[in-house]
CSV table of C-alpha atoms and ligand atoms in Angstrom, one decimal:
chain,number,residue,atom,x,y,z
A,1,MET,CA,105.7,46.4,75.7
A,2,ASN,CA,104.9,45.2,79.1
A,3,ASP,CA,107.8,44.7,81.5
A,4,LYS,CA,106.8,41.0,81.8
A,5,ILE,CA,108.4,40.2,78.4
A,6,LEU,CA,111.6,42.2,79.1
A,7,ASP,CA,114.8,41.2,80.8
A,8,GLU,CA,117.2,43.4,82.8
A,9,GLU,CA,119.3,44.1,79.7
A,10,HIS,CA,116.2,45.5,77.9
A,11,LYS,CA,115.4,47.7,80.8
A,12,LEU,CA,119.0,49.0,80.9
A,13,PHE,CA,118.8,49.6,77.1
A,14,ARG,CA,115.5,51.5,77.6
A,15,LYS,CA,117.2,53.8,80.1
A,16,THR,CA,120.2,54.4,77.8
A,17,VAL,CA,117.9,55.2,74.9
A,18,HIS,CA,115.8,57.5,77.1
A,19,ASP,CA,118.7,59.5,78.3
A,20,PHE,CA,120.2,59.8,74.8
A,21,LEU,CA,117.0,61.1,73.3
A,22,LYS,CA,116.3,63.5,76.2
A,23,LYS,CA,119.8,65.0,75.7
A,24,GLU,CA,120.3,64.8,71.9
A,25,ALA,CA,116.8,65.0,70.4
A,26,VAL,CA,114.2,66.5,72.6
A,27,PRO,CA,115.8,70.0,72.8
A,28,HIS,CA,115.8,70.2,69.0
A,29,GLY,CA,112.2,69.1,68.4
A,30,GLU,CA,110.9,72.6,67.7
A,31,LYS,CA,113.7,73.5,65.4
A,32,TRP,CA,113.4,70.3,63.4
A,33,GLU,CA,109.7,70.8,63.2
A,34,LYS,CA,110.1,74.3,61.7
A,35,ALA,CA,112.8,73.0,59.3
A,36,GLY,CA,110.8,70.0,58.2
A,37,LEU,CA,113.7,67.7,58.9
A,38,VAL,CA,116.2,66.7,61.5
A,39,ASP,CA,119.9,67.7,61.8
A,40,ARG,CA,122.0,65.2,60.0
A,41,ASP,CA,124.2,64.6,63.0
A,42,ILE,CA,121.4,63.0,65.1
A,43,TRP,CA,121.9,60.0,62.8
A,44,THR,CA,125.6,59.6,63.5
A,45,LYS,CA,125.1,60.2,67.2
A,46,ALA,CA,122.6,57.4,67.2
A,47,GLY,CA,125.0,55.3,65.2
A,48,GLU,CA,127.7,55.9,67.8
A,49,MET,CA,125.4,54.7,70.5
A,50,GLY,CA,124.8,51.5,68.5
A,51,PHE,CA,121.0,52.3,68.0
A,52,LEU,CA,121.0,51.7,64.2
A,53,CYS,CA,120.3,48.3,62.7
A,54,MET,CA,121.2,46.6,65.9
A,55,ASP,CA,120.5,43.2,64.3
A,56,MET,CA,123.2,43.5,61.6
A,57,PRO,CA,126.4,41.4,61.9
A,58,GLU,CA,129.3,42.6,64.0
A,59,GLU,CA,131.7,42.4,61.1
A,60,PHE,CA,130.0,45.5,59.6
A,61,GLY,CA,129.8,47.3,62.9
A,62,GLY,CA,126.4,46.0,64.1
A,63,MET,CA,125.6,44.1,67.3
A,64,GLY,CA,124.1,41.0,65.8
A,65,ILE,CA,121.2,41.3,68.2
A,66,LYS,CA,118.3,39.2,66.9
A,67,ASP,CA,115.7,40.4,69.2
A,68,PHE,CA,112.9,42.8,68.0
A,69,ARG,CA,112.3,44.0,71.6
A,70,TYR,CA,115.3,46.3,71.2
A,71,ASN,CA,113.8,47.9,68.1
A,72,ALA,CA,110.4,48.2,69.9
A,73,ILE,CA,112.1,49.9,72.9
A,74,LEU,CA,113.8,52.5,70.7
A,75,GLN,CA,110.5,53.3,69.0
A,76,GLU,CA,108.5,53.4,72.3
A,77,GLU,CA,111.0,55.8,73.9
A,78,MET,CA,110.9,58.1,70.9
A,79,ILE,CA,107.1,58.2,71.1
A,80,SER,CA,107.0,58.6,74.8
A,81,LEU,CA,109.4,61.6,74.6
A,82,GLY,CA,107.6,63.1,71.5
A,83,VAL,CA,110.6,62.6,69.2
A,84,GLU,CA,109.0,62.6,65.8
A,85,GLY,CA,111.8,63.5,63.4
A,86,PRO,CA,114.5,60.9,63.0
A,87,GLY,CA,113.4,58.1,60.7
A,88,PHE,CA,115.3,55.5,62.8
A,89,THR,CA,112.3,53.1,62.8
A,90,LEU,CA,112.3,53.1,59.0
A,91,GLN,CA,116.0,52.2,58.9
A,92,ASN,CA,115.8,49.7,61.7
A,93,ASP,CA,112.5,48.0,61.4
A,94,ILE,CA,111.6,48.3,57.8
A,95,MET,CA,114.8,48.5,55.8
A,96,ALA,CA,117.1,46.3,57.8
A,97,PRO,CA,115.6,43.0,56.7
A,98,TYR,CA,116.2,43.9,53.1
A,99,PHE,CA,119.9,44.6,53.7
A,100,GLU,CA,120.4,41.4,55.6
A,101,LYS,CA,118.5,39.1,53.4
A,102,TYR,CA,119.1,40.4,49.9
A,103,PHE,CA,122.3,42.5,49.9
A,104,THR,CA,125.2,40.6,48.3
A,105,GLN,CA,128.5,40.4,50.3
A,106,ALA,CA,129.8,43.2,48.1
A,107,GLN,CA,126.8,45.4,48.7
A,108,LYS,CA,127.0,44.7,52.5
A,109,GLU,CA,130.7,45.7,52.5
A,110,LYS,CA,129.8,48.9,50.5
A,111,TRP,CA,126.8,50.1,52.4
A,112,LEU,CA,126.3,48.4,55.7
A,113,PRO,CA,129.0,50.1,57.8
A,114,GLY,CA,127.6,53.5,56.8
A,115,ILE,CA,124.0,52.4,57.5
A,116,ILE,CA,125.0,51.2,61.0
A,117,SER,CA,127.1,54.3,61.8
A,118,GLY,CA,124.4,56.7,60.6
A,119,GLU,CA,126.5,58.1,57.8
A,120,ILE,CA,124.1,56.6,55.3
A,121,VAL,CA,120.4,57.3,55.7
A,122,THR,CA,118.1,55.0,53.7
A,123,ALA,CA,114.7,55.1,52.2
A,124,ILE,CA,112.3,52.8,50.3
A,125,ALA,CA,110.4,54.1,47.4
A,126,MET,CA,107.3,52.1,46.4
A,127,THR,CA,104.5,54.5,46.2
A,128,GLU,CA,103.9,56.5,43.0
A,129,PRO,CA,101.4,59.3,42.2
A,130,ASP,CA,99.2,56.7,40.6
A,131,ALA,CA,100.0,53.6,42.5
A,132,GLY,CA,99.9,53.1,46.3
A,133,SER,CA,97.8,50.2,47.5
A,134,ASP,CA,97.9,48.7,44.1
A,135,LEU,CA,101.7,48.5,43.8
A,136,ALA,CA,101.6,46.1,40.9
A,137,GLY,CA,100.3,49.1,38.9
A,138,MET,CA,103.5,51.0,39.3
A,139,ARG,CA,104.8,52.8,36.2
A,140,THR,CA,108.4,53.4,37.0
A,141,THR,CA,110.6,51.3,34.7
A,142,ALA,CA,114.2,50.1,34.9
A,143,ILE,CA,115.2,48.7,31.5
A,144,ARG,CA,118.4,46.7,31.2
A,145,ASP,CA,120.9,48.2,28.8
A,146,GLY,CA,124.3,46.3,29.0
A,147,ASP,CA,125.8,46.8,32.4
A,148,HIS,CA,123.1,49.2,33.6
A,149,TYR,CA,119.4,49.6,34.2
A,150,ILE,CA,117.9,52.9,32.8
A,151,LEU,CA,115.5,54.1,35.4
A,152,ASN,CA,112.6,56.4,34.6
A,153,GLY,CA,109.6,57.5,36.7
A,154,SER,CA,108.7,59.1,39.9
A,155,LYS,CA,107.8,58.2,43.5
A,156,THR,CA,105.9,60.1,46.1
A,157,TYR,CA,105.4,60.4,49.9
A,158,ILE,CA,108.9,58.9,50.5
A,159,THR,CA,110.0,59.0,54.2
A,160,ASN,CA,113.6,60.2,54.6
A,161,GLY,CA,113.1,61.5,51.0
A,162,ILE,CA,115.3,64.5,51.4
A,163,LEU,CA,118.0,63.1,53.8
A,164,SER,CA,118.4,59.6,52.3
A,165,ASP,CA,121.8,58.7,50.7
A,166,ILE,CA,120.6,55.4,49.2
A,167,VAL,CA,117.0,54.6,48.2
A,168,LEU,CA,115.6,51.2,47.4
A,169,VAL,CA,113.5,52.0,44.4
A,170,CYS,CA,110.9,49.6,43.2
A,171,ALA,CA,110.5,49.6,39.4
A,172,LYS,CA,109.3,47.4,36.6
A,173,THR,CA,112.2,45.6,34.9
A,174,ASN,CA,109.6,43.9,32.8
A,175,PRO,CA,106.8,46.4,32.1
A,176,GLU,CA,104.6,43.7,30.4
A,177,GLU,CA,104.2,41.9,33.7
A,178,THR,CA,102.3,43.0,36.8
A,179,HIS,CA,103.9,42.0,40.2
A,180,LYS,CA,106.3,39.5,38.6
A,181,GLY,CA,107.9,42.4,36.6
A,182,ILE,CA,108.9,44.3,39.7
A,183,SER,CA,112.6,44.6,40.9
A,184,ILE,CA,114.3,46.7,43.5
A,185,LEU,CA,117.3,48.8,42.7
A,186,VAL,CA,119.6,50.7,45.0
A,187,VAL,CA,119.8,54.3,43.8
A,188,GLU,CA,122.6,56.4,45.3
A,189,ARG,CA,122.7,60.1,46.1
A,190,GLY,CA,124.3,62.0,43.2
A,191,MET,CA,123.5,59.6,40.4
A,192,GLU,CA,122.8,61.7,37.3
A,193,GLY,CA,119.1,62.1,36.6
A,194,PHE,CA,118.0,61.4,40.2
A,195,GLU,CA,116.3,64.4,41.7
A,196,ARG,CA,114.2,65.2,44.7
A,197,GLY,CA,111.1,67.2,44.8
A,198,LYS,CA,110.1,69.5,47.6
A,199,ASN,CA,109.8,68.4,51.2
A,200,LEU,CA,106.1,67.8,51.3
A,201,GLU,CA,104.0,69.7,53.8
A,202,LYS,CA,102.1,67.3,56.0
A,203,ILE,CA,99.4,67.7,58.7
A,204,GLY,CA,101.6,65.9,61.3
A,205,LEU,CA,105.0,64.4,61.8
A,206,LYS,CA,106.3,67.7,60.6
A,207,ALA,CA,110.0,67.1,61.7
A,208,GLN,CA,110.2,64.1,59.4
A,209,ASP,CA,111.1,64.7,55.7
A,210,THR,CA,108.7,63.2,53.2
A,211,ALA,CA,109.4,63.9,49.5
A,212,GLU,CA,108.8,63.2,45.9
A,213,LEU,CA,111.6,61.5,43.9
A,214,PHE,CA,112.2,61.8,40.2
A,215,PHE,CA,114.2,59.6,37.9
A,216,ARG,CA,115.1,60.6,34.4
A,217,ASP,CA,117.3,58.2,32.5
A,218,VAL,CA,119.2,57.3,35.7
A,219,LYS,CA,122.0,54.8,34.8
A,220,VAL,CA,121.9,52.3,37.7
A,221,PRO,CA,124.7,49.7,37.5
A,222,VAL,CA,123.4,46.1,37.4
A,223,GLU,CA,125.4,45.3,40.6
A,224,ASN,CA,123.0,47.7,42.4
A,225,ILE,CA,120.0,45.3,42.0
A,226,LEU,CA,118.6,44.0,45.3
A,227,GLY,CA,118.4,40.2,45.1
A,228,GLU,CA,117.1,38.8,41.9
A,229,GLU,CA,115.5,40.6,39.0
A,230,GLY,CA,111.7,40.2,39.0
A,231,ARG,CA,111.5,39.1,42.7
A,232,GLY,CA,110.9,42.6,44.1
A,233,PHE,CA,107.2,42.2,44.8
A,234,TYR,CA,107.9,38.9,46.7
A,235,TYR,CA,110.6,40.7,48.8
A,236,LEU,CA,108.2,43.5,49.7
A,237,MET,CA,105.4,41.0,50.7
A,238,HIS,CA,107.9,39.0,52.7
A,239,ASN,CA,109.0,41.9,54.8
A,240,LEU,CA,105.7,43.5,55.4
A,241,PRO,CA,104.7,41.6,58.6
A,242,GLN,CA,107.7,43.1,60.5
A,243,GLU,CA,106.8,46.6,59.1
A,244,ARG,CA,103.2,46.2,60.2
A,245,LEU,CA,104.1,45.0,63.7
A,246,SER,CA,106.4,48.0,64.0
A,247,ILE,CA,103.5,50.3,63.2
A,248,ALA,CA,101.4,48.4,65.8
A,249,ILE,CA,104.1,48.9,68.5
A,250,GLY,CA,104.1,52.6,67.6
A,251,ALA,CA,100.3,52.8,67.9
A,252,VAL,CA,100.2,51.3,71.3
A,253,ALA,CA,103.0,53.6,72.5
A,254,ALA,CA,101.2,56.6,71.1
A,255,ALA,CA,98.0,55.6,72.9
A,256,LYS,CA,99.9,55.1,76.1
A,257,ARG,CA,101.5,58.5,75.9
A,258,ALA,CA,98.1,60.1,75.2
A,259,TYR,CA,96.7,58.3,78.2
A,260,GLU,CA,99.5,59.4,80.5
A,261,ASP,CA,99.5,63.0,79.4
A,262,THR,CA,95.7,63.2,79.8
A,263,LEU,CA,95.8,61.6,83.3
A,264,THR,CA,98.2,64.4,84.4
A,265,PHE,CA,96.1,67.0,82.7
A,266,ILE,CA,92.7,66.0,84.2
A,267,LYS,CA,94.1,65.8,87.7
A,268,GLU,CA,95.3,69.4,87.5
A,269,ARG,CA,92.7,71.1,85.4
A,270,LYS,CA,89.6,72.1,87.4
A,271,ALA,CA,86.0,73.0,86.4
A,272,PHE,CA,82.9,73.4,88.6
A,273,GLY,CA,85.2,73.3,91.7
A,274,ARG,CA,86.9,70.0,91.1
A,275,PRO,CA,89.5,68.4,88.9
A,276,ILE,CA,88.1,67.3,85.5
A,277,GLY,CA,89.3,63.8,86.3
A,278,LYS,CA,86.7,63.6,89.1
A,279,PHE,CA,83.7,63.7,86.8
A,280,GLN,CA,82.3,60.3,86.2
A,281,ASN,CA,82.6,60.8,82.4
A,282,SER,CA,86.3,61.3,82.7
A,283,ARG,CA,86.8,58.4,85.0
A,284,PHE,CA,84.8,56.1,82.7
A,285,ARG,CA,86.7,57.3,79.5
A,286,MET,CA,90.1,56.8,81.2
A,287,ALA,CA,89.0,53.3,82.6
A,288,GLU,CA,88.0,52.3,79.1
A,289,ILE,CA,91.2,53.6,77.5
A,290,LEU,CA,93.4,51.9,80.0
A,291,THR,CA,91.5,48.6,79.5
A,292,GLU,CA,91.9,48.8,75.7
A,293,ILE,CA,95.5,49.7,75.8
A,294,THR,CA,96.2,46.8,78.2
A,295,ILE,CA,94.5,44.4,75.8
A,296,ALA,CA,96.3,45.8,72.8
A,297,GLU,CA,99.7,45.6,74.5
A,298,THR,CA,99.1,42.0,75.4
A,299,PHE,CA,98.4,41.1,71.8
A,300,VAL,CA,101.2,43.1,70.4
A,301,ASP,CA,103.7,41.7,72.9
A,302,GLU,CA,102.6,38.2,71.8
A,303,CYS,CA,103.3,39.2,68.1
A,304,VAL,CA,106.7,40.6,69.1
A,305,MET,CA,107.7,37.2,70.6
A,306,GLU,CA,106.3,35.4,67.6
A,307,LEU,CA,108.3,37.6,65.3
A,308,ASN,CA,111.4,36.8,67.3
A,309,GLU,CA,110.7,33.1,66.8
A,310,GLY,CA,110.0,33.5,63.1
A,311,LYS,CA,106.4,32.5,63.6
A,312,LEU,CA,104.5,35.8,63.0
A,313,THR,CA,102.0,35.3,60.2
A,314,ASN,CA,101.0,37.8,57.6
A,315,GLU,CA,97.4,37.9,58.8
A,316,LYS,CA,98.3,38.3,62.5
A,317,ALA,CA,100.6,41.2,61.7
A,318,ALA,CA,97.8,42.7,59.7
A,319,MET,CA,95.4,42.3,62.6
A,320,SER,CA,97.9,44.0,65.0
A,321,LYS,CA,98.4,46.9,62.6
A,322,TYR,CA,94.7,47.6,61.8
A,323,TRP,CA,93.3,47.1,65.3
A,324,THR,CA,96.0,49.1,67.2
A,325,THR,CA,96.1,52.0,64.8
A,326,GLU,CA,92.3,52.4,65.0
A,327,LEU,CA,92.5,52.1,68.8
A,328,SER,CA,95.2,54.8,69.0
A,329,ASP,CA,93.3,57.2,66.8
A,330,ARG,CA,90.2,56.7,69.0
A,331,VAL,CA,92.1,57.0,72.2
A,332,ILE,CA,94.0,60.1,71.1
A,333,ASP,CA,90.7,61.7,70.0
A,334,GLN,CA,89.0,61.0,73.4
A,335,CYS,CA,92.1,62.3,75.2
A,336,LEU,CA,92.1,65.5,73.1
A,337,GLN,CA,88.4,66.0,74.1
A,338,LEU,CA,89.4,65.7,77.8
A,339,HIS,CA,91.9,68.5,77.2
A,340,GLY,CA,89.2,70.8,76.0
A,341,GLY,CA,90.5,73.8,74.0
A,342,ALA,CA,94.1,73.2,75.1
A,343,GLY,CA,94.0,69.9,73.1
A,344,PHE,CA,93.6,71.9,69.9
A,345,MET,CA,96.8,73.9,70.6
A,346,TRP,CA,100.0,72.8,68.9
A,347,ASP,CA,102.0,73.3,72.0
A,348,TYR,CA,100.2,70.4,73.7
A,349,PRO,CA,101.6,67.0,72.8
A,350,ILE,CA,98.1,65.6,72.4
A,351,ALA,CA,97.5,68.0,69.4
A,352,LYS,CA,100.7,66.7,67.7
A,353,ALA,CA,99.7,63.1,68.5
A,354,TYR,CA,96.2,63.8,67.0
A,355,ALA,CA,97.8,64.9,63.7
A,356,GLY,CA,100.8,62.5,63.6
A,357,ASN,CA,98.9,59.4,64.5
A,358,ARG,CA,96.4,59.7,61.7
A,359,ILE,CA,98.9,58.4,59.1
A,360,MET,CA,99.2,55.0,60.9
A,361,ARG,CA,95.9,53.8,59.4
A,362,ILE,CA,97.3,54.5,55.9
A,363,LEU,CA,101.0,53.6,56.1
A,364,GLY,CA,102.4,50.1,55.6
A,365,GLY,CA,99.2,49.1,53.7
A,366,THR,CA,96.0,50.9,54.5
A,367,ASN,CA,93.7,49.3,57.1
A,368,GLU,CA,91.3,48.4,54.3
A,369,ILE,CA,94.1,46.3,52.8
A,370,MET,CA,94.7,44.8,56.2
A,371,ARG,CA,91.1,43.6,56.4
A,372,GLU,CA,91.5,42.2,52.9
A,373,ILE,CA,94.5,40.1,54.0
A,374,ILE,CA,92.7,38.9,57.1
A,375,GLY,CA,89.5,38.2,55.1
A,376,LYS,CA,91.4,36.2,52.5
A,377,SER,CA,93.2,34.2,55.2
A,378,ILE,CA,89.8,32.9,56.4
A,379,GLY,CA,89.0,31.8,52.8
A,380,LEU,CA,86.6,34.6,51.9
B,401,FAD,C1,103.7,60.5,55.8
B,401,FAD,C2,103.8,59.4,54.8
B,401,FAD,C3,104.9,58.6,54.7
B,401,FAD,C4,105.0,57.6,53.7
B,401,FAD,N1,106.2,56.9,53.5
B,401,FAD,C5,106.3,56.1,52.5
B,401,FAD,C6,107.6,55.5,52.1
B,401,FAD,O1,108.6,55.7,52.9
B,401,FAD,N2,107.7,54.8,51.0
B,401,FAD,C7,106.6,54.5,50.2
B,401,FAD,O2,106.8,53.8,49.3
B,401,FAD,N3,105.4,55.0,50.5
B,401,FAD,C8,105.2,55.8,51.6
B,401,FAD,N4,104.0,56.4,51.9
B,401,FAD,C9,102.9,56.1,51.0
B,401,FAD,C10,101.9,55.1,51.7
B,401,FAD,O3,102.4,53.8,51.9
B,401,FAD,C11,100.6,55.1,50.8
B,401,FAD,O4,100.0,56.4,50.9
B,401,FAD,C12,99.6,54.0,51.1
B,401,FAD,O5,100.1,52.8,50.8
B,401,FAD,C13,98.3,54.2,50.4
B,401,FAD,O6,98.5,54.4,49.0
B,401,FAD,P1,97.8,55.7,48.3
B,401,FAD,O7,98.1,56.9,49.1
B,401,FAD,O8,98.1,55.7,46.9
B,401,FAD,O9,96.2,55.5,48.5
B,401,FAD,P2,95.3,54.6,47.5
B,401,FAD,O10,95.9,53.3,47.3
B,401,FAD,O11,94.9,55.4,46.4
B,401,FAD,O12,94.0,54.4,48.5
B,401,FAD,C14,93.0,55.4,48.6
B,401,FAD,C15,91.9,54.7,49.4
B,401,FAD,O13,91.3,53.6,48.7
B,401,FAD,C16,91.3,52.5,49.5
B,401,FAD,N5,91.6,51.2,48.8
B,401,FAD,C17,92.6,51.0,47.9
B,401,FAD,N6,92.5,49.7,47.4
B,401,FAD,C18,91.5,49.1,48.1
B,401,FAD,C19,90.9,47.8,48.1
B,401,FAD,N7,91.4,46.8,47.3
B,401,FAD,N8,89.8,47.6,48.9
B,401,FAD,C20,89.3,48.6,49.7
B,401,FAD,N9,89.8,49.8,49.7
B,401,FAD,C21,90.9,50.1,48.9
B,401,FAD,C22,92.5,52.7,50.5
B,401,FAD,O14,92.3,51.9,51.7
B,401,FAD,C23,92.3,54.2,50.8
B,401,FAD,O15,91.4,54.4,51.8
B,401,FAD,C24,103.9,57.4,52.9
B,401,FAD,C25,102.7,58.1,53.0
B,401,FAD,C26,102.7,59.1,53.9
B,401,FAD,C27,101.5,60.0,54.0
């Protein structure tokens, strides 16, 4: 975000986040990458600092801050320092609205304190081996049997899949229906029949755990339903603009980081007797990149303020997600090119960015689906 839309408190918060990540996360990056997941205590350390679900009510340990700029700052700092592992953005930006809007008082009392302190890591499981973009085609079922739902099926590509303590699982409570048959259940670590597959090997974001989940006759108490039965699809759709804007914020931050790293690199690296940056081609590329990032940031900042005011539309969030993620991929690719062979080496942040950023065009609804949303909004 541009400083123009930030107050002094935001800037102070940025400094606190920056110092925390530099001390508690950056030194562990390589270890986490090799392990395929982060140390569990980074969650509780972040919780102690008040960085988790900052918008949740104070009675549960939150700060009651209704200002998405704080979420954005946390994500921007993580990206600018290359901290890929902890799934804080998932818990803060994507999961939090579900807790706040649809948890009952009893569910809030049971889970929110742990979610805010970092003792409970959360995940959301929508995608299945045979249903991603077409969520209404999901096959996981949760059939009511007295005081329980009996959950059967499997999910895949689930972020925080290994570390999560509670998972919001989307399942058909009425398999005859399409989207109207979908409900969301809170499945807890240790429930009989709930198993995790292996930590999936990805081309990027290697320090983040992504897993398959399996449910075999899991007895989920009816009090673990999120909101109302049959309303799950509506809840998912309702929360997606915030998720998509969060991805756009991450994409702009990733493009900025690539630009800054490359600027340093091309000033130092020499060829034909002068710094790479002094070639007209490099100058033009960097000028274009800076221009595009500035334009993207202006648009995304406007979306952040609209989200704060409750005015961000589905189609504008889709525009921000598709356009910025394509921009960041293009920028990172050009920046890698300016690094030459070094850009292909894993030790260089630009190589990690190249791999890690690629998922952004796929996550949170693919960019093709974003174009569908925008296209439909103009009546086509
Ligand atoms: C690292 C990672 C983390 C993830 N985290 C989570 C998570 O935490 N929770 C979760 O539930 N899911 C998660 N996902 C899954 C992700 O949301 C899906 O991969 C994504 O929604 C796409 O679904 P799919 O993979 O089934 O692709 P498909 O839906 O099979 O799409 C394949 C291709 O077909 C195109 N396509 C599909 N439908 C249309 C259409 N109508 N018009 C035009 N083109 C179309 C798509 O755009 C895409 O290019 C994660 C995935 C990854 C890789």
